[in-house]
Amino acid sequence: MSAQTDSRKKVTIRRLAEMKQAKEKIACLTAYDASFAQLLEKSGVDVVLVGDSLGMVIQGEETTLPVSVDDMLYHTQCVAKGLKNALLVTDMPFLSFTSEEQAVLNAGLFMKQGGAHMVKLEGGVDQADTVSALNKNGIPVCAHLGLQPQYVHKIGGYRVQGRDTGAADKMLKDALTLQQAGADLMLLECVPDILASKITEALDIPVIGIGASLNCDGQILVLYDILDISMGLRPKFSKNFMISSSSIEEAIQQYVSAVKKAEFPAAEHVFN
Ligand code: KIV
């Protein structure tokens, strides 16, 4: 491990809260295996998400729906082996949190057997009791609002959320309710810039954006998108960092530096 990694403090939910207070941007990326995880660690990524996007970028599925608890556990165990100081978050896959009991058992597996420090789950106010149950059992939670890919068939495609006033008001209310229920972190995906900024300001917990706003407390992207190796089209909100780099490690470092200096996302990566 490099000196840079060794001198870095462990990233905890307290540290993330301090970063929000200090207006220090939080750099997050997805990872699915130990080799990439150690590159992210070396590059100073604060939060590493084992996203259920692995269904699409690792397994070649069209959606994230087929991903199982076993898949998430396996990839969490792999990623944990490559990390030292970054905070490790694992996605709760589709239908793995249909009751509070099921959510606690599955999230518990990710923490006890996988080495995760936090779980992420999609859903608004309907998930407040689940967030609260996880919170009561000592499981940190990242809530996920805006575009929720597990609801793709319900919303009829991958589209920007919260464009009209009613939907925007509901998203802000959902965010406040989830924070009240004990969420420690909030992820906003494909949300208009102005709404993402408003939610970031309204919440005490850090807000991480993807296709949201430069004003969010941090940013996340799918690792394979920044390396330009994802199947299919790269989303508008992503950026190919390989174009200006001579190695994968340099591309990851450039992403971290762009987030930290508030140079990413640029205007072309956000929605109005
Ligand atoms: O599964 C995933 O990769 C995500 C993204 C928002 C980063 O949830």
mmCIF file of N, CA, C and O in Angstrom, residues 70-109:
data_model
loop_
_atom_site.group_PDB
_atom_site.id
_atom_site.type_symbol
_atom_site.label_atom_id
_atom_site.label_comp_id
_atom_site.label_asym_id
_atom_site.label_seq_id
_atom_site.Cartn_x
_atom_site.Cartn_y
_atom_site.Cartn_z
ATOM 1 N N ASP A 70 -26.787 -13.793 -2.497
ATOM 2 C CA ASP A 70 -25.503 -14.529 -2.580
ATOM 3 C C ASP A 70 -24.502 -13.804 -3.479
ATOM 4 O O ASP A 70 -23.313 -13.742 -3.162
ATOM 5 N N ASP A 71 -24.997 -13.273 -4.621
ATOM 6 C CA ASP A 71 -24.107 -12.510 -5.514
ATOM 7 C C ASP A 71 -23.509 -11.320 -4.760
ATOM 8 O O ASP A 71 -22.306 -11.056 -4.834
ATOM 9 N N MET A 72 -24.378 -10.579 -4.063
ATOM 10 C CA MET A 72 -23.911 -9.367 -3.365
ATOM 11 C C MET A 72 -22.920 -9.726 -2.261
ATOM 12 O O MET A 72 -21.923 -9.034 -2.058
ATOM 13 N N LEU A 73 -23.201 -10.832 -1.564
ATOM 14 C CA LEU A 73 -22.311 -11.252 -0.477
ATOM 15 C C LEU A 73 -20.941 -11.635 -1.043
ATOM 16 O O LEU A 73 -19.900 -11.207 -0.530
ATOM 17 N N TYR A 74 -20.942 -12.412 -2.116
ATOM 18 C CA TYR A 74 -19.685 -12.859 -2.727
ATOM 19 C C TYR A 74 -18.826 -11.650 -3.154
ATOM 20 O O TYR A 74 -17.642 -11.552 -2.823
ATOM 21 N N HIS A 75 -19.457 -10.699 -3.877
ATOM 22 C CA HIS A 75 -18.675 -9.550 -4.370
ATOM 23 C C HIS A 75 -18.259 -8.616 -3.224
ATOM 24 O O HIS A 75 -17.192 -8.003 -3.293
ATOM 25 N N THR A 76 -19.076 -8.548 -2.172
ATOM 26 C CA THR A 76 -18.689 -7.734 -1.004
ATOM 27 C C THR A 76 -17.443 -8.341 -0.350
ATOM 28 O O THR A 76 -16.496 -7.620 0.001
ATOM 29 N N GLN A 77 -17.427 -9.657 -0.221
ATOM 30 C CA GLN A 77 -16.257 -10.327 0.375
ATOM 31 C C GLN A 77 -15.003 -10.068 -0.464
ATOM 32 O O GLN A 77 -13.924 -9.819 0.065
ATOM 33 N N CYS A 78 -15.161 -10.103 -1.788
ATOM 34 C CA CYS A 78 -14.013 -9.846 -2.677
ATOM 35 C C CYS A 78 -13.504 -8.422 -2.488
ATOM 36 O O CYS A 78 -12.298 -8.195 -2.318
ATOM 37 N N VAL A 79 -14.422 -7.451 -2.531
ATOM 38 C CA VAL A 79 -14.031 -6.034 -2.434
ATOM 39 C C VAL A 79 -13.399 -5.739 -1.075
ATOM 40 O O VAL A 79 -12.384 -5.029 -0.985
ATOM 41 N N ALA A 80 -13.973 -6.308 -0.009
ATOM 42 C CA ALA A 80 -13.460 -6.046 1.349
ATOM 43 C C ALA A 80 -11.974 -6.396 1.439
ATOM 44 O O ALA A 80 -11.210 -5.725 2.147
ATOM 45 N N LYS A 81 -11.561 -7.416 0.703
ATOM 46 C CA LYS A 81 -10.153 -7.845 0.773
ATOM 47 C C LYS A 81 -9.198 -6.804 0.179
ATOM 48 O O LYS A 81 -8.017 -6.790 0.504
ATOM 49 N N GLY A 82 -9.700 -5.925 -0.692
ATOM 50 C CA GLY A 82 -8.832 -4.922 -1.314
ATOM 51 C C GLY A 82 -8.844 -3.581 -0.591
ATOM 52 O O GLY A 82 -8.118 -2.669 -0.971
ATOM 53 N N LEU A 83 -9.692 -3.426 0.422
ATOM 54 C CA LEU A 83 -9.841 -2.112 1.074
ATOM 55 C C LEU A 83 -9.145 -2.054 2.430
ATOM 56 O O LEU A 83 -8.965 -3.075 3.089
ATOM 57 N N LYS A 84 -8.790 -0.829 2.800
ATOM 58 C CA LYS A 84 -8.201 -0.637 4.120
ATOM 59 C C LYS A 84 -8.937 0.468 4.881
ATOM 60 O O LYS A 84 -9.394 0.268 5.987
ATOM 61 N N ASN A 85 -9.037 1.643 4.251
ATOM 62 C CA ASN A 85 -9.623 2.798 4.951
ATOM 63 C C ASN A 85 -10.957 3.266 4.388
ATOM 64 O O ASN A 85 -11.693 3.992 5.053
ATOM 65 N N ALA A 86 -11.253 2.899 3.145
ATOM 66 C CA ALA A 86 -12.507 3.370 2.545
ATOM 67 C C ALA A 86 -13.716 2.722 3.235
ATOM 68 O O ALA A 86 -13.599 1.623 3.777
ATOM 69 N N LEU A 87 -14.843 3.424 3.202
ATOM 70 C CA LEU A 87 -16.089 2.883 3.763
ATOM 71 C C LEU A 87 -16.732 1.979 2.713
ATOM 72 O O LEU A 87 -16.914 2.392 1.567
ATOM 73 N N LEU A 88 -17.067 0.766 3.105
ATOM 74 C CA LEU A 88 -17.621 -0.223 2.170
ATOM 75 C C LEU A 88 -19.134 -0.319 2.337
ATOM 76 O O LEU A 88 -19.639 -0.649 3.418
ATOM 77 N N VAL A 89 -19.832 -0.015 1.255
ATOM 78 C CA VAL A 89 -21.311 -0.043 1.250
ATOM 79 C C VAL A 89 -21.770 -1.147 0.297
ATOM 80 O O VAL A 89 -21.244 -1.276 -0.805
ATOM 81 N N THR A 90 -22.760 -1.917 0.724
ATOM 82 C CA THR A 90 -23.309 -2.973 -0.138
ATOM 83 C C THR A 90 -24.777 -2.692 -0.431
ATOM 84 O O THR A 90 -25.550 -2.353 0.471
ATOM 85 N N ASP A 91 -25.143 -2.847 -1.702
ATOM 86 C CA ASP A 91 -26.537 -2.664 -2.110
ATOM 87 C C ASP A 91 -27.395 -3.827 -1.642
ATOM 88 O O ASP A 91 -26.989 -4.990 -1.752
ATOM 89 N N MET A 92 -28.585 -3.516 -1.158
ATOM 90 C CA MET A 92 -29.592 -4.556 -0.886
ATOM 91 C C MET A 92 -30.253 -4.849 -2.236
ATOM 92 O O MET A 92 -30.879 -3.957 -2.819
ATOM 93 N N PRO A 93 -30.127 -6.079 -2.768
ATOM 94 C CA PRO A 93 -30.690 -6.331 -4.097
ATOM 95 C C PRO A 93 -32.219 -6.412 -4.078
ATOM 96 O O PRO A 93 -32.843 -6.493 -3.008
ATOM 97 N N PHE A 94 -32.783 -6.404 -5.281
ATOM 98 C CA PHE A 94 -34.245 -6.448 -5.490
ATOM 99 C C PHE A 94 -34.877 -7.557 -4.639
ATOM 100 O O PHE A 94 -34.405 -8.705 -4.639
ATOM 101 N N LEU A 95 -35.929 -7.212 -3.914
ATOM 102 C CA LEU A 95 -36.726 -8.134 -3.087
ATOM 103 C C LEU A 95 -35.943 -8.791 -1.949
ATOM 104 O O LEU A 95 -36.323 -9.863 -1.485
ATOM 105 N N SER A 96 -34.877 -8.136 -1.501
ATOM 106 C CA SER A 96 -34.135 -8.687 -0.357
ATOM 107 C C SER A 96 -34.479 -7.945 0.928
ATOM 108 O O SER A 96 -33.898 -8.210 1.973
ATOM 109 N N PHE A 97 -35.449 -6.994 0.841
ATOM 110 C CA PHE A 97 -35.845 -6.239 2.040
ATOM 111 C C PHE A 97 -37.356 -5.992 2.034
ATOM 112 O O PHE A 97 -37.830 -4.894 2.306
ATOM 113 N N THR A 98 -38.111 -7.075 1.742
ATOM 114 C CA THR A 98 -39.573 -6.930 1.648
ATOM 115 C C THR A 98 -40.223 -6.874 3.029
ATOM 116 O O THR A 98 -41.389 -6.512 3.150
ATOM 117 N N SER A 99 -39.494 -7.280 4.082
ATOM 118 C CA SER A 99 -39.992 -7.102 5.458
ATOM 119 C C SER A 99 -38.816 -6.610 6.289
ATOM 120 O O SER A 99 -37.647 -6.762 5.881
ATOM 121 N N GLU A 100 -39.123 -6.057 7.457
ATOM 122 C CA GLU A 100 -38.038 -5.547 8.313
ATOM 123 C C GLU A 100 -37.114 -6.689 8.727
ATOM 124 O O GLU A 100 -35.894 -6.551 8.750
ATOM 125 N N GLU A 101 -37.733 -7.854 9.022
ATOM 126 C CA GLU A 101 -36.945 -9.002 9.482
ATOM 127 C C GLU A 101 -35.983 -9.479 8.379
ATOM 128 O O GLU A 101 -34.798 -9.706 8.627
ATOM 129 N N GLN A 102 -36.530 -9.575 7.155
ATOM 130 C CA GLN A 102 -35.702 -10.026 6.023
ATOM 131 C C GLN A 102 -34.554 -9.024 5.779
ATOM 132 O O GLN A 102 -33.417 -9.414 5.507
ATOM 133 N N ALA A 103 -34.885 -7.729 5.889
ATOM 134 C CA ALA A 103 -33.865 -6.690 5.655
ATOM 135 C C ALA A 103 -32.737 -6.801 6.671
ATOM 136 O O ALA A 103 -31.558 -6.758 6.316
ATOM 137 N N VAL A 104 -33.090 -6.966 7.939
ATOM 138 C CA VAL A 104 -32.071 -7.044 8.998
ATOM 139 C C VAL A 104 -31.218 -8.290 8.802
ATOM 140 O O VAL A 104 -29.984 -8.239 8.916
ATOM 141 N N LEU A 105 -31.852 -9.424 8.454
ATOM 142 C CA LEU A 105 -31.086 -10.669 8.260
ATOM 143 C C LEU A 105 -30.108 -10.539 7.085
ATOM 144 O O LEU A 105 -28.933 -10.886 7.203
ATOM 145 N N ASN A 106 -30.590 -10.014 5.954
ATOM 146 C CA ASN A 106 -29.720 -9.907 4.771
ATOM 147 C C ASN A 106 -28.626 -8.854 4.956
ATOM 148 O O ASN A 106 -27.461 -9.086 4.627
ATOM 149 N N ALA A 107 -29.011 -7.705 5.534
ATOM 150 C CA ALA A 107 -28.002 -6.662 5.781
ATOM 151 C C ALA A 107 -26.977 -7.183 6.791
ATOM 152 O O ALA A 107 -25.777 -6.917 6.678
ATOM 153 N N GLY A 108 -27.459 -7.942 7.766
ATOM 154 C CA GLY A 108 -26.573 -8.538 8.776
ATOM 155 C C GLY A 108 -25.543 -9.457 8.120
ATOM 156 O O GLY A 108 -24.372 -9.458 8.503
ATOM 157 N N LEU A 109 -25.992 -10.230 7.122
ATOM 158 C CA LEU A 109 -25.072 -11.115 6.385
ATOM 159 C C LEU A 109 -23.969 -10.298 5.716
ATOM 160 O O LEU A 109 -22.798 -10.658 5.766
#
